[in-house]
Short mmCIF file of C-alpha atoms and ligand atoms in Angstrom, two decimals:
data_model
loop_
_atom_site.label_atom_id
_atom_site.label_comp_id
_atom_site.label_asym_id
_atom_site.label_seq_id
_atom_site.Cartn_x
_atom_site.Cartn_y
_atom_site.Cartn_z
CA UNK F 1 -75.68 -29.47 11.85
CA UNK F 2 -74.15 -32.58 12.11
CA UNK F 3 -75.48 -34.89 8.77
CA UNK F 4 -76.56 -32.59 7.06
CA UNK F 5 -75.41 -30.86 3.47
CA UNK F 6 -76.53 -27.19 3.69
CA UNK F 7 -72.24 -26.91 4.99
CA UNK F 8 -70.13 -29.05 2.37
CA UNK F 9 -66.56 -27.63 2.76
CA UNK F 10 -67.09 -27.82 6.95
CA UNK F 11 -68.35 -31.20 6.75
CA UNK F 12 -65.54 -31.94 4.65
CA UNK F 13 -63.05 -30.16 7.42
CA UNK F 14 -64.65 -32.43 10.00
CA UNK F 15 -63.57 -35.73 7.80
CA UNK F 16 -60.36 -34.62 8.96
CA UNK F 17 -60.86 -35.10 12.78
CA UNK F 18 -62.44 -38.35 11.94
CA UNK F 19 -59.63 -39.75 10.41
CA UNK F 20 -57.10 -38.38 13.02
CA UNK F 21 -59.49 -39.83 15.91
CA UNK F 22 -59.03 -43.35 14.74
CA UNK F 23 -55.00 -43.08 15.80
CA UNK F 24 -55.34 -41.58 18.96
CA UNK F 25 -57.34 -41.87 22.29
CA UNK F 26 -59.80 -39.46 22.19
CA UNK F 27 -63.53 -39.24 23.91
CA UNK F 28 -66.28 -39.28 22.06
CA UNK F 29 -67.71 -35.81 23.56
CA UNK F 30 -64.60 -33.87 22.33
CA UNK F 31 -65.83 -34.91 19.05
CA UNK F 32 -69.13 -33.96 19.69
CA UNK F 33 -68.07 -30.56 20.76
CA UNK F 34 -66.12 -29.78 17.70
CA UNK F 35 -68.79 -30.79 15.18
CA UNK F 36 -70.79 -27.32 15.89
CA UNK F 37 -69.56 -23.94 16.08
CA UNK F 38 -69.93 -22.15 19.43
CA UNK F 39 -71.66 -19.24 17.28
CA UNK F 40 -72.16 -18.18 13.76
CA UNK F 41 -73.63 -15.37 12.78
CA UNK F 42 -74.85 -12.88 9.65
CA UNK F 43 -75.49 -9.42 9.56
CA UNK F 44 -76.34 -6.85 7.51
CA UNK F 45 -74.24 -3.85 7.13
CA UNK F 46 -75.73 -0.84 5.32
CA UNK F 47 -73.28 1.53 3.68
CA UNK F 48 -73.86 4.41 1.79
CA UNK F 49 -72.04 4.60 -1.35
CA UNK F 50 -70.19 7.40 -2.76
CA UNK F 51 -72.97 8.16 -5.07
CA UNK F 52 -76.19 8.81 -2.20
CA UNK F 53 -77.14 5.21 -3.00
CA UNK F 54 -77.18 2.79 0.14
CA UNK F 55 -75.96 -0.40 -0.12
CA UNK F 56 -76.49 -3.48 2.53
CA UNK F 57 -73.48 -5.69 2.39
CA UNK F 58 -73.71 -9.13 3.85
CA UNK F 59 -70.97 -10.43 6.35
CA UNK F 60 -70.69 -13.22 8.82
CA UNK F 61 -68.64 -13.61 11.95
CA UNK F 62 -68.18 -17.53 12.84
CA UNK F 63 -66.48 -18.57 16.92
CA UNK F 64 -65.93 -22.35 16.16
CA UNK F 65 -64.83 -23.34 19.85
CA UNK F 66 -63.69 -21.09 22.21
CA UNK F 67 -62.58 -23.82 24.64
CA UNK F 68 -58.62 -23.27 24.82
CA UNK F 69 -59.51 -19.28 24.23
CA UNK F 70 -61.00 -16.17 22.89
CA UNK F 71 -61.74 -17.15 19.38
CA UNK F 72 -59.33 -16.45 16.92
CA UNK F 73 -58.88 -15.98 13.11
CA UNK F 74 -59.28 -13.53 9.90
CA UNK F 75 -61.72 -11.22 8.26
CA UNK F 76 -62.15 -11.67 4.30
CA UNK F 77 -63.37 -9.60 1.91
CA UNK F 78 -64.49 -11.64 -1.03
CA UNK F 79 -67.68 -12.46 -3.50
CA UNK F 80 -67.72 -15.53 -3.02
CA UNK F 81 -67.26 -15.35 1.15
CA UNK F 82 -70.27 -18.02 2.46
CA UNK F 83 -71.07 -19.14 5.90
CA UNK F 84 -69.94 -22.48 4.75
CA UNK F 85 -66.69 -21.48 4.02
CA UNK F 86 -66.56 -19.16 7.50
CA UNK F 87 -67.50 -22.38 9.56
CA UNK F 88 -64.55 -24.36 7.73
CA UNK F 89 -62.22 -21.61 8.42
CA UNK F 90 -63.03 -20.86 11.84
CA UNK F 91 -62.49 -24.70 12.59
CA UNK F 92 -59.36 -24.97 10.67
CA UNK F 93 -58.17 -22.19 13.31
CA UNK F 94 -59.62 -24.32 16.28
CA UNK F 95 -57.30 -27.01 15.28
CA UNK F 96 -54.34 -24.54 14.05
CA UNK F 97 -54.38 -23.11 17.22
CA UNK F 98 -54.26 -26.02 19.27
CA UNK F 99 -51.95 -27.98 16.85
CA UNK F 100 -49.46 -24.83 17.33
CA UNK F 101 -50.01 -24.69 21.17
CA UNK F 102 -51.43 -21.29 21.71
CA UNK F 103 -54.31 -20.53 24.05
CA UNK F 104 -56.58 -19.06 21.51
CA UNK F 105 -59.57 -20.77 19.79
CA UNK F 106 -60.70 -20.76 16.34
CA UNK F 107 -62.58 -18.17 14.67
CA UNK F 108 -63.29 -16.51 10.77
CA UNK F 109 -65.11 -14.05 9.29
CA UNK F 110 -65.90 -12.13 6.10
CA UNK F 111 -68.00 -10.32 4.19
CA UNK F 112 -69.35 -10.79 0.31
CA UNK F 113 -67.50 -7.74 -1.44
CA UNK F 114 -65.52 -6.94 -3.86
CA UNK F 115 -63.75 -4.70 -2.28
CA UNK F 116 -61.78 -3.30 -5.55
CA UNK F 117 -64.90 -2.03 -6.78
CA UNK F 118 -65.02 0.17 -3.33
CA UNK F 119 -64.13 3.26 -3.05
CA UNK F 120 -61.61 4.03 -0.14
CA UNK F 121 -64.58 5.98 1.79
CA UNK F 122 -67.00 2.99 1.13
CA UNK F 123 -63.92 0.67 2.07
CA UNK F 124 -64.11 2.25 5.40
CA UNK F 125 -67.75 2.58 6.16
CA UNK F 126 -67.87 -0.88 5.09
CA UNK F 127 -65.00 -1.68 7.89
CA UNK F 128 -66.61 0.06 10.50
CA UNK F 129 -70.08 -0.95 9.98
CA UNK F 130 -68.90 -4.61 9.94
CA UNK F 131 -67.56 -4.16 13.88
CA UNK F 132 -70.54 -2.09 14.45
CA UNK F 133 -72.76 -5.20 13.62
CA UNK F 134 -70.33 -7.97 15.94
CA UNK F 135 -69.39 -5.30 18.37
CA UNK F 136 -71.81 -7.23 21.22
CA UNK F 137 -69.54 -10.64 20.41
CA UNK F 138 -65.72 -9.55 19.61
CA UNK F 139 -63.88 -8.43 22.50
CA UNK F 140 -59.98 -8.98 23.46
CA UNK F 141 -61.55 -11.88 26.04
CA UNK F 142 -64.23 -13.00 23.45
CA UNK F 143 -62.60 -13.12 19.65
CA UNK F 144 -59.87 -11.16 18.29
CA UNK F 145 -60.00 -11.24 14.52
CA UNK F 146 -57.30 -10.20 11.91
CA UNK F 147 -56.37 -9.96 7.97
CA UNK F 148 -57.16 -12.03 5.51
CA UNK F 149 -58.04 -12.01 1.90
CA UNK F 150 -58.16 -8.85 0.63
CA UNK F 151 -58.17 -7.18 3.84
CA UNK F 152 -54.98 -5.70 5.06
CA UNK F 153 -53.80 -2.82 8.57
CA UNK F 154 -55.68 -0.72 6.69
CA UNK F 155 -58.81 -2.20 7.47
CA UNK F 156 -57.49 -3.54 10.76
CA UNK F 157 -57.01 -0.11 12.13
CA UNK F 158 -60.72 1.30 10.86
CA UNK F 159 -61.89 -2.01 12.58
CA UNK F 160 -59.91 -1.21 16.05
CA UNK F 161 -60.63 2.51 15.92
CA UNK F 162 -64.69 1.46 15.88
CA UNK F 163 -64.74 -0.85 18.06
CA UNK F 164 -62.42 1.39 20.54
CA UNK F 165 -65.64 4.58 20.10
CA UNK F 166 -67.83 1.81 20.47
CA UNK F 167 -66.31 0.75 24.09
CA UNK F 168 -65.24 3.96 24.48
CA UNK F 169 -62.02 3.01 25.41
CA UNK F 170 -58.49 2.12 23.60
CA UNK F 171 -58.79 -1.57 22.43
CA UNK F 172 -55.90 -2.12 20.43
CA UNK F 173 -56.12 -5.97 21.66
CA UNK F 174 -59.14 -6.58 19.52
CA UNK F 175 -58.06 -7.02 16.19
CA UNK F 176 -54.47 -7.85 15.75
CA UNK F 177 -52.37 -6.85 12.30
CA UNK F 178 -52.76 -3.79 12.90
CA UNK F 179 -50.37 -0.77 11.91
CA UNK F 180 -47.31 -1.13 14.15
CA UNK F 181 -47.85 2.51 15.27
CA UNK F 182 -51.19 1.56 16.23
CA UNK F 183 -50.27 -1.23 18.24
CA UNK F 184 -49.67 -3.50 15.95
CA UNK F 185 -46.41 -6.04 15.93
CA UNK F 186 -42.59 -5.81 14.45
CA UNK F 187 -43.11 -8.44 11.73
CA UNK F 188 -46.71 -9.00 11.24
CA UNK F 189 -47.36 -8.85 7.82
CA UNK F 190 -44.55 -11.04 6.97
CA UNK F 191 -45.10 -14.15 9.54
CA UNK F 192 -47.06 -16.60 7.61
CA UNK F 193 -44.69 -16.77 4.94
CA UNK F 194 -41.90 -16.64 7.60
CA UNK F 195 -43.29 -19.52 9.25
CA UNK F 196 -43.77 -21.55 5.75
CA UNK F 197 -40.33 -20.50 5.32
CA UNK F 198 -39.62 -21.75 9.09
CA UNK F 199 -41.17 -25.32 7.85
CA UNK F 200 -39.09 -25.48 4.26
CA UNK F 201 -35.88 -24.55 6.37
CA UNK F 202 -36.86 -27.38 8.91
CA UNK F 203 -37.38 -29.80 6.66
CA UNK F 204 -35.21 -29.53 3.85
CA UNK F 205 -32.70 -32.49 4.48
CA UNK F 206 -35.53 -34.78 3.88
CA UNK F 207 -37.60 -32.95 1.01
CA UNK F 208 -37.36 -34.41 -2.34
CA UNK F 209 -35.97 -31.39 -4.42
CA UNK F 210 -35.14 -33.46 -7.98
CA UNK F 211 -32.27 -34.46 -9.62
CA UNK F 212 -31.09 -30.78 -10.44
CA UNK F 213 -30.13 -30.28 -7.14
CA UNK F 214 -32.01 -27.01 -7.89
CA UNK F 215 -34.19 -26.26 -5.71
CA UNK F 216 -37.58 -25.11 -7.89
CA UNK F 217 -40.34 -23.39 -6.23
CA UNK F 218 -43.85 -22.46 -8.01
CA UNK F 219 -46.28 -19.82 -5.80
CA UNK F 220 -50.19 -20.05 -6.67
CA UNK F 221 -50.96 -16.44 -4.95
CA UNK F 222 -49.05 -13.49 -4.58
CA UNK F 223 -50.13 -11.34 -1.95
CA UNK F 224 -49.57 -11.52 1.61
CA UNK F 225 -48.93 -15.27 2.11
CA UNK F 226 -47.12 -15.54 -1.18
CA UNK F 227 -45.00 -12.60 -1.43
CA UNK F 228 -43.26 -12.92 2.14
CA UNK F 229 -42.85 -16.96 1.74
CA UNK F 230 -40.88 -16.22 -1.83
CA UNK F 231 -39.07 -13.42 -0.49
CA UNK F 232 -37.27 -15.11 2.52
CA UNK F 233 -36.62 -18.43 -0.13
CA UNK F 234 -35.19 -16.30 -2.88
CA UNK F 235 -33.20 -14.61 0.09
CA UNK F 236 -31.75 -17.69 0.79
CA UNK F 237 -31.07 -19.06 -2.80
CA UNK F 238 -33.94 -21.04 -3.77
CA UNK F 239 -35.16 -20.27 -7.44
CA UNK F 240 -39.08 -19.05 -7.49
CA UNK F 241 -39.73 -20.34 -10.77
CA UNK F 242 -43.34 -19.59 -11.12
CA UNK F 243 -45.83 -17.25 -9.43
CA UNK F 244 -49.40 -15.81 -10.14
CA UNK F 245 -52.23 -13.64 -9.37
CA UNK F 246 -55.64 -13.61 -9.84
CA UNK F 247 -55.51 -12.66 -13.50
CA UNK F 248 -52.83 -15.70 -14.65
CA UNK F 249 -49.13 -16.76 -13.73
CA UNK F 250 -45.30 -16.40 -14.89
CA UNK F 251 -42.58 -18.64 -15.66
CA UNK F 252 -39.06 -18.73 -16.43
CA UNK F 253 -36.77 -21.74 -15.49
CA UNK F 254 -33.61 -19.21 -14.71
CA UNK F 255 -35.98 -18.16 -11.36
CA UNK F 256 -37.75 -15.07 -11.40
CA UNK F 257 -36.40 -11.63 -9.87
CA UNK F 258 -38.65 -11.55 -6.48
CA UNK F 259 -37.79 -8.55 -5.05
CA UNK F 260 -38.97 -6.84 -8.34
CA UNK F 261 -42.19 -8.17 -8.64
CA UNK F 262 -42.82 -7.50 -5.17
CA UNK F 263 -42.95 -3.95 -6.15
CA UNK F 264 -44.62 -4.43 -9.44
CA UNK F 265 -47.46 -6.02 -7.62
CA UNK F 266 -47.50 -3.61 -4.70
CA UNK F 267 -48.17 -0.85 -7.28
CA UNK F 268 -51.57 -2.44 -7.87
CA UNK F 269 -50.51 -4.01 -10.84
CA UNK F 270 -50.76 -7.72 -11.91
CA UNK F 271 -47.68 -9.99 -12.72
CA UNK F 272 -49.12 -11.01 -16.18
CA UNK F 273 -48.34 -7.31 -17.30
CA UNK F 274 -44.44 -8.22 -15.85
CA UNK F 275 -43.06 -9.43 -18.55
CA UNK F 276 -44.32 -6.80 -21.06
CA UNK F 277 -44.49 -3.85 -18.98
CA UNK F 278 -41.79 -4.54 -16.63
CA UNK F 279 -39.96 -7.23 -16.95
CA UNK F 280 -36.42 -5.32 -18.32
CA UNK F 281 -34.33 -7.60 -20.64
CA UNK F 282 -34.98 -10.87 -19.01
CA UNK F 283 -38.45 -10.71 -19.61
CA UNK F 284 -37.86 -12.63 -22.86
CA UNK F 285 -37.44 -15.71 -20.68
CA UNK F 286 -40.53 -15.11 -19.01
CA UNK F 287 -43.47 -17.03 -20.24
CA UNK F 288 -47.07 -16.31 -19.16
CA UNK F 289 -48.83 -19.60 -17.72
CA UNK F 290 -52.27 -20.03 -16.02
CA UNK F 291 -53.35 -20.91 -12.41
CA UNK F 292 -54.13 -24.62 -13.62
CA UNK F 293 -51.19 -24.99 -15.35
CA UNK F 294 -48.62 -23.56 -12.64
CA UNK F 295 -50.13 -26.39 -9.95
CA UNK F 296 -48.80 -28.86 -12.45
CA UNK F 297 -45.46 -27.48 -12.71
CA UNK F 298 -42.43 -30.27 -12.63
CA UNK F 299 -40.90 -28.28 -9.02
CA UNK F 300 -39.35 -29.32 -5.81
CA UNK F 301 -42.29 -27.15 -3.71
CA UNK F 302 -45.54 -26.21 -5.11
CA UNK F 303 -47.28 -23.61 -3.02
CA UNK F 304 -50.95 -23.21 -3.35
CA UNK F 305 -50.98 -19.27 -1.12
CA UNK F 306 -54.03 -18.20 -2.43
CA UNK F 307 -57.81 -19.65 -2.28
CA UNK F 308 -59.49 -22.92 -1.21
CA UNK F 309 -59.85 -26.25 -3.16
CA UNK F 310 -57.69 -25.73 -6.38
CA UNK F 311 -56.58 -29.63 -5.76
CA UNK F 312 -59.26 -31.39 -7.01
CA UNK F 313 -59.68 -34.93 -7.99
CA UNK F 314 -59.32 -33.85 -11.42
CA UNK F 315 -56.02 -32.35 -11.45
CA UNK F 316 -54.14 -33.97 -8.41
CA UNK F 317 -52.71 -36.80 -10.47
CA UNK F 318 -50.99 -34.22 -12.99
CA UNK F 319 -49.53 -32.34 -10.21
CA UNK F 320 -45.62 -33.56 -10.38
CA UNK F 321 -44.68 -31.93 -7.67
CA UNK F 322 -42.40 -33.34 -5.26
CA UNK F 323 -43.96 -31.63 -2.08
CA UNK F 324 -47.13 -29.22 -1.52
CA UNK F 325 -46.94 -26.79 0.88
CA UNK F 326 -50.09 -25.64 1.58
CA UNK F 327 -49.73 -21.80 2.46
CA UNK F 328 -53.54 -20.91 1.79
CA UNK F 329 -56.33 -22.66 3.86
CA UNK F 330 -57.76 -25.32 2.59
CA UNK F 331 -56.62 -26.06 -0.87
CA UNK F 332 -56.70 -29.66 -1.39
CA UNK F 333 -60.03 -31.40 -1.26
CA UNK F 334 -60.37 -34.93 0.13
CA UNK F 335 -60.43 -36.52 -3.10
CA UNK F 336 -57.40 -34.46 -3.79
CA UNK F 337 -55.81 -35.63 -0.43
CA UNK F 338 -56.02 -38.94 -1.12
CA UNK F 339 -55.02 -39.35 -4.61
CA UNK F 340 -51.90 -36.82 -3.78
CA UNK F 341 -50.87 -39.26 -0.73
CA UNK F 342 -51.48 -42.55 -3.04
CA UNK F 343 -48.83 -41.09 -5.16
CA UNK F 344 -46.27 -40.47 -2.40
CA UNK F 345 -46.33 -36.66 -2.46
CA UNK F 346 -45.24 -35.19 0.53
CA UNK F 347 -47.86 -32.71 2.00
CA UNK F 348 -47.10 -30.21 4.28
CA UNK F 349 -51.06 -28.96 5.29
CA UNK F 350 -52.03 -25.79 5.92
CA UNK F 351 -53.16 -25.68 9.67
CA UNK F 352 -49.16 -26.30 10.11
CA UNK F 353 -47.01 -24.25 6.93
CA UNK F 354 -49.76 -21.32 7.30
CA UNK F 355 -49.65 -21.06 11.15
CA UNK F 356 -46.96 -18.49 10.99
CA UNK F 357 -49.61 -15.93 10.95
CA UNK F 358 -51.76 -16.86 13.93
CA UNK F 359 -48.76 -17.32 16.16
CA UNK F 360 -47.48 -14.14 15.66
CA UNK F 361 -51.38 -12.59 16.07
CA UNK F 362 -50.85 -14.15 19.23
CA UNK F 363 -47.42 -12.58 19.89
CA UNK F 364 -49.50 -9.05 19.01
CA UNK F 365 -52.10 -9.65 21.41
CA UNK F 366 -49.91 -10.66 24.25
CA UNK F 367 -47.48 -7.47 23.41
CA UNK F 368 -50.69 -5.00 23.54
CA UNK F 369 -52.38 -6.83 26.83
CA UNK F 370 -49.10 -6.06 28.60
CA UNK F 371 -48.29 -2.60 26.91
CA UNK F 372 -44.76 -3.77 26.66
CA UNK F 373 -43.47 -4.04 22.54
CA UNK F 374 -40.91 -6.44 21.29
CA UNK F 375 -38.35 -5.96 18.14
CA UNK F 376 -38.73 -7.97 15.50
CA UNK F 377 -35.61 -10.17 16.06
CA UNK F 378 -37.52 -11.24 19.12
CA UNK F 379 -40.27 -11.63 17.27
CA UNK F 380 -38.77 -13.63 14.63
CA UNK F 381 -36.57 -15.61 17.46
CA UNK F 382 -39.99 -16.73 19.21
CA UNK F 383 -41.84 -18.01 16.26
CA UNK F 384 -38.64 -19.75 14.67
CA UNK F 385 -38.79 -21.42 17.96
CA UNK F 386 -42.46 -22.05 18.16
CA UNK F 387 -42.89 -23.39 14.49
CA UNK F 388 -39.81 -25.57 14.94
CA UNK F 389 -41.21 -27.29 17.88
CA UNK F 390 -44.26 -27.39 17.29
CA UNK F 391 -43.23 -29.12 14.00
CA UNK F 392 -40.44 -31.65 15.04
CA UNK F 393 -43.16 -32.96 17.52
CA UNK F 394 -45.64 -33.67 14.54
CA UNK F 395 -42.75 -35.73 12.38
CA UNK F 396 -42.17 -38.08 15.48
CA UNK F 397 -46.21 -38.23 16.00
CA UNK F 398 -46.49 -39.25 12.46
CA UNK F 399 -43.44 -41.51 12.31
CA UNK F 400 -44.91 -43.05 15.29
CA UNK F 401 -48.72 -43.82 13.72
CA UNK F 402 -47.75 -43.97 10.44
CA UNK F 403 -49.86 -42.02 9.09
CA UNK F 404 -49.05 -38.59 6.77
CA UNK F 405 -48.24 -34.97 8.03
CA UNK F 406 -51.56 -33.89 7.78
CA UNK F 407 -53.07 -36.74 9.75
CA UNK F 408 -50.47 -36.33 12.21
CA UNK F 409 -51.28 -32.47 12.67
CA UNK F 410 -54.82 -33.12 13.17
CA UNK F 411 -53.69 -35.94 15.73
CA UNK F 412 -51.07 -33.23 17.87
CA UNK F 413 -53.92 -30.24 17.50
CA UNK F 414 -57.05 -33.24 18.87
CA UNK F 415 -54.82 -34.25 21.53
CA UNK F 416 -54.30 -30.68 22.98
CA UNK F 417 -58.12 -29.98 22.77
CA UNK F 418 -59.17 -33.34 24.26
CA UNK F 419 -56.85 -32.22 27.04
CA UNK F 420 -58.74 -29.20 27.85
CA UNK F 421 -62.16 -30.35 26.66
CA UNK F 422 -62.15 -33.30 29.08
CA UNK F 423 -61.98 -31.07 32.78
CA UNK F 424 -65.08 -29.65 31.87
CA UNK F 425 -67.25 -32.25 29.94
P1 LIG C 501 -54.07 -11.60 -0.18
O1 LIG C 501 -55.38 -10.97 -0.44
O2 LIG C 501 -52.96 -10.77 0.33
O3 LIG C 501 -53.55 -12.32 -1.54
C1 LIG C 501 -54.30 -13.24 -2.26
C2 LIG C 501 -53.57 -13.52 -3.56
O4 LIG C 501 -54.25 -14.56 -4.26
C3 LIG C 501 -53.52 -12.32 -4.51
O5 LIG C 501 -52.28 -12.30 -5.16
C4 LIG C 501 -54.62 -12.64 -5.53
O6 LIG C 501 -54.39 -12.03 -6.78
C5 LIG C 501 -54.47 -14.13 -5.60
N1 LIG C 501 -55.65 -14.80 -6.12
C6 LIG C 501 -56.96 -14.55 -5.89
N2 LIG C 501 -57.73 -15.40 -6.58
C7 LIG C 501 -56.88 -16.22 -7.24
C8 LIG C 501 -57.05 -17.31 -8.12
N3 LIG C 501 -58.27 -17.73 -8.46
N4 LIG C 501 -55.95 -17.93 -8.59
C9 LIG C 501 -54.71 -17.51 -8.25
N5 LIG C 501 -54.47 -16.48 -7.43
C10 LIG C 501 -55.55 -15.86 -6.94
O7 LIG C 501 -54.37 -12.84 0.78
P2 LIG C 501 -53.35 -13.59 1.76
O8 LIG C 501 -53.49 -12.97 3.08
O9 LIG C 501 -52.04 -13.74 1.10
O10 LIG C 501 -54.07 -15.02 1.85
C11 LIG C 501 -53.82 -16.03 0.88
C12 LIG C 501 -54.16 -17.39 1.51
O11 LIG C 501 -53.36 -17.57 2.67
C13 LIG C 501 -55.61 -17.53 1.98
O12 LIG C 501 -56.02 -18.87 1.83
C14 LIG C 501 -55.53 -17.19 3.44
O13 LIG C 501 -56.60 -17.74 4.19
C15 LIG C 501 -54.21 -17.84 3.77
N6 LIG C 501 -53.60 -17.33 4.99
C16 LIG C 501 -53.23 -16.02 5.11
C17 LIG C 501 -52.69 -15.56 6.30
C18 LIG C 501 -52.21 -14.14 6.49
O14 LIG C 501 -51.69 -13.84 7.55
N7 LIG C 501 -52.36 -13.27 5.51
C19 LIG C 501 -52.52 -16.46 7.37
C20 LIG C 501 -52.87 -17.80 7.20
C21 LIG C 501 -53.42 -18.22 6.01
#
């Protein structure tokens, strides 16, 4: 696989590990190792349609490395899901998981669907016949996947539900995200943007927030990811002054009534239609923007929480940003990367501000190997503490090679899998 282009945005991942290797000891054979994925696979998944029609949907299930642990890392639902993509993401979790210190390893799947244009039966059969087609290779031991785009504990639970028939008996530590009365954990669906949060909080004596003193945050993305990163910052006074969807954005320099839109969106509705349909008075302050435009928005944090590569050579010396914090996977290219860094913005990368998520998939895991559940202050308590660590020890790494956050991540995550990699190679 290695040299060849069939897998751009993985070969592009693995630049990353390059570039970290050249600032730390690290054997040549742990590179080796991560330059393939363990497995990937496709399948076919037939599913009948409402209509008598059959349809064969095409997913893939990728186990980068499974060295530190079963395999780890989402399901999405998406038409433009490839294997490329899968391989990226599943080695993005290798090194999120190691850079965050849990003993998991990186895995991602999806499958190429729209799934809006499903019905809710065909959403299902779709579900199950995905585990039906990776039953043989997920497992609790083997690779425990979890939401992602466009998949949410509804899915999750169809997903744990097959592959529990399939085993024939209760699995619940096979998928995590999951319902909470299904075994799934106090505070879930809100921990990647918790964690982001987690990061801002961390680091906010020494982010650049402009002269205002304001401090101005724009969200590309407003679904999982987004929505629980701007609700804990416009909890704690920070002005969300620009967010979007997949249709277009919204702006208004007074800040923009989160908690409301929250509940716009969750009625299946976009936030272009906000200021029109229900924005209230205010809404004459809103002004409609697009997803180019709100990544070159004059803010203290831009967030990028909702697909891959939207920094792009092309646009990354508009961006005026004073920090990125990259909430989705994978949104700034190398190109991108380098220009942004040339031009002193601060980057906070993804396998660090996103990480929220995965740590608390662990804490779900953990919670329904032992059968014992924990509230969601404990919850909360253990991944403030986790993230915090985790990310204090990355600021001194990169103070002490000089080199920028996402360098430094890359350097923590290669050191902790060198560790392991070396007793057995
Ligand atoms: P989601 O499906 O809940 O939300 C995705 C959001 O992005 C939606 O608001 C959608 O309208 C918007 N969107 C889609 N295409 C867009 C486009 N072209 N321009 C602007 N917005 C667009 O997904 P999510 O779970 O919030 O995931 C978002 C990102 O965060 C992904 O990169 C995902 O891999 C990453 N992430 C999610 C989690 C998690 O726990 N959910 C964990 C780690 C990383």
């Amino acid at each position: 696989m290695k040299n060849n282009n069939q897998f751009p945005l993985f070969q592009d991942a693995l630049t990353r590990l390059d570039v970290a290797a050249k600032h730390i000891e690290v054997s040549d054979k742990t590179l080796e190792l991560l330059k393939t994925p363990f497995r990937a696979i496709q399948v076919g998944i037939p599913v009948h349609m409402d209509d008598g029609s059959l349809r064969v949907f095409i997913g893939y299930r990728v186990q980068h490395n499974t060295i530190r642990g079963p395999a780890k890392g989402g399901i999405r639902f998406h038409p433009s899901v490839t294997m490329d993509e899968c391989m990226a993401l599943a080695f993005w979790m290798t090194c999120k998981t190691a850079a965050l210190g849990v003993p998991l390893g990186g895995g991602k799947g999806g499958v190429i669907v729209n799934p809006r244009e499903l019905s809710h039966g065909a959403l299902e059969r779709l579900s199950r016949g995905y585990i039906r087609a990776l039953a043989d290779v997920l497992g609790p031991d083997i690779d425990v996947p979890a939401p992602d785009i466009y998949t949410n504990e509804q899915i999750m639970a169809w997903m744990m539900d097959e592959f529990s028939i399939i085993n024939r008996k209760s699995s619940p530590a096979v998928i995590t995200g999951k319902p909470v009365a299904l075994g799934g954990c106090l505070g879930r669906a809100a921990a990647t943007g918790k964690g982001a949060y987690f990061c801002v909080k961390t680091l906010d004596y020494q982010l650049d927030w402009g002269g205002s003193g304001r401090k101005s945050v724009a969200i590309q993305g407003f679904g999982n990811a987004g929505q629980s990163l701007a609700k804990s910052l416009y909890a704690d006074g920070y002005h969300i002054v620009a967010i979007s969807d997949s249709k277009g954005g919204i702006y208004s320099s007074r800040g923009l009534d989160i908690p409301r839109l929250i509940e716009w969106k969750n009625q299946l509705r976009s936030v272009v239609d906000y200021p029109s349909e229900g924005g209230g008075p205010s809404s004459q302050e809103i002004e409609l923007i697009s997803n180019e435009e709100i990544l070159e928005l004059d803010v203290g944090l831009l967030v990028p929480a909702a697909l891959e590569g939207v920094f792009t050579k092309k646009n990354a010396k508009s961006v005026k940003a004073r920090t990125i914090l990259e909430l989705a996977n994978g949104p700034t290219t190398l190109e991108a990367d380098k220009i942004l860094n040339d031009r002193g913005i601060h980057i906070v990368p993804d396998i660090l501000s996103n990480a929220g998520g995965v740590v608390v998939s662990y804490f779900e895991w953990i919670q329904n190997r032992q059968g014992e559940y924990w509230t969601e202050d404990q919850v909360n308590r253990k991944l403030k503490e986790k993230i915090t660590k985790e990310l204090e020890k990355i600021y001194m790494l990169k103070q002490r090679l000089h080199v920028d956050v996402r360098t430094a991540t890359y350097a923590h995550a290669l050191w902790r899998l060198n560790e392991a990699i070396k007793w057995l190679w």
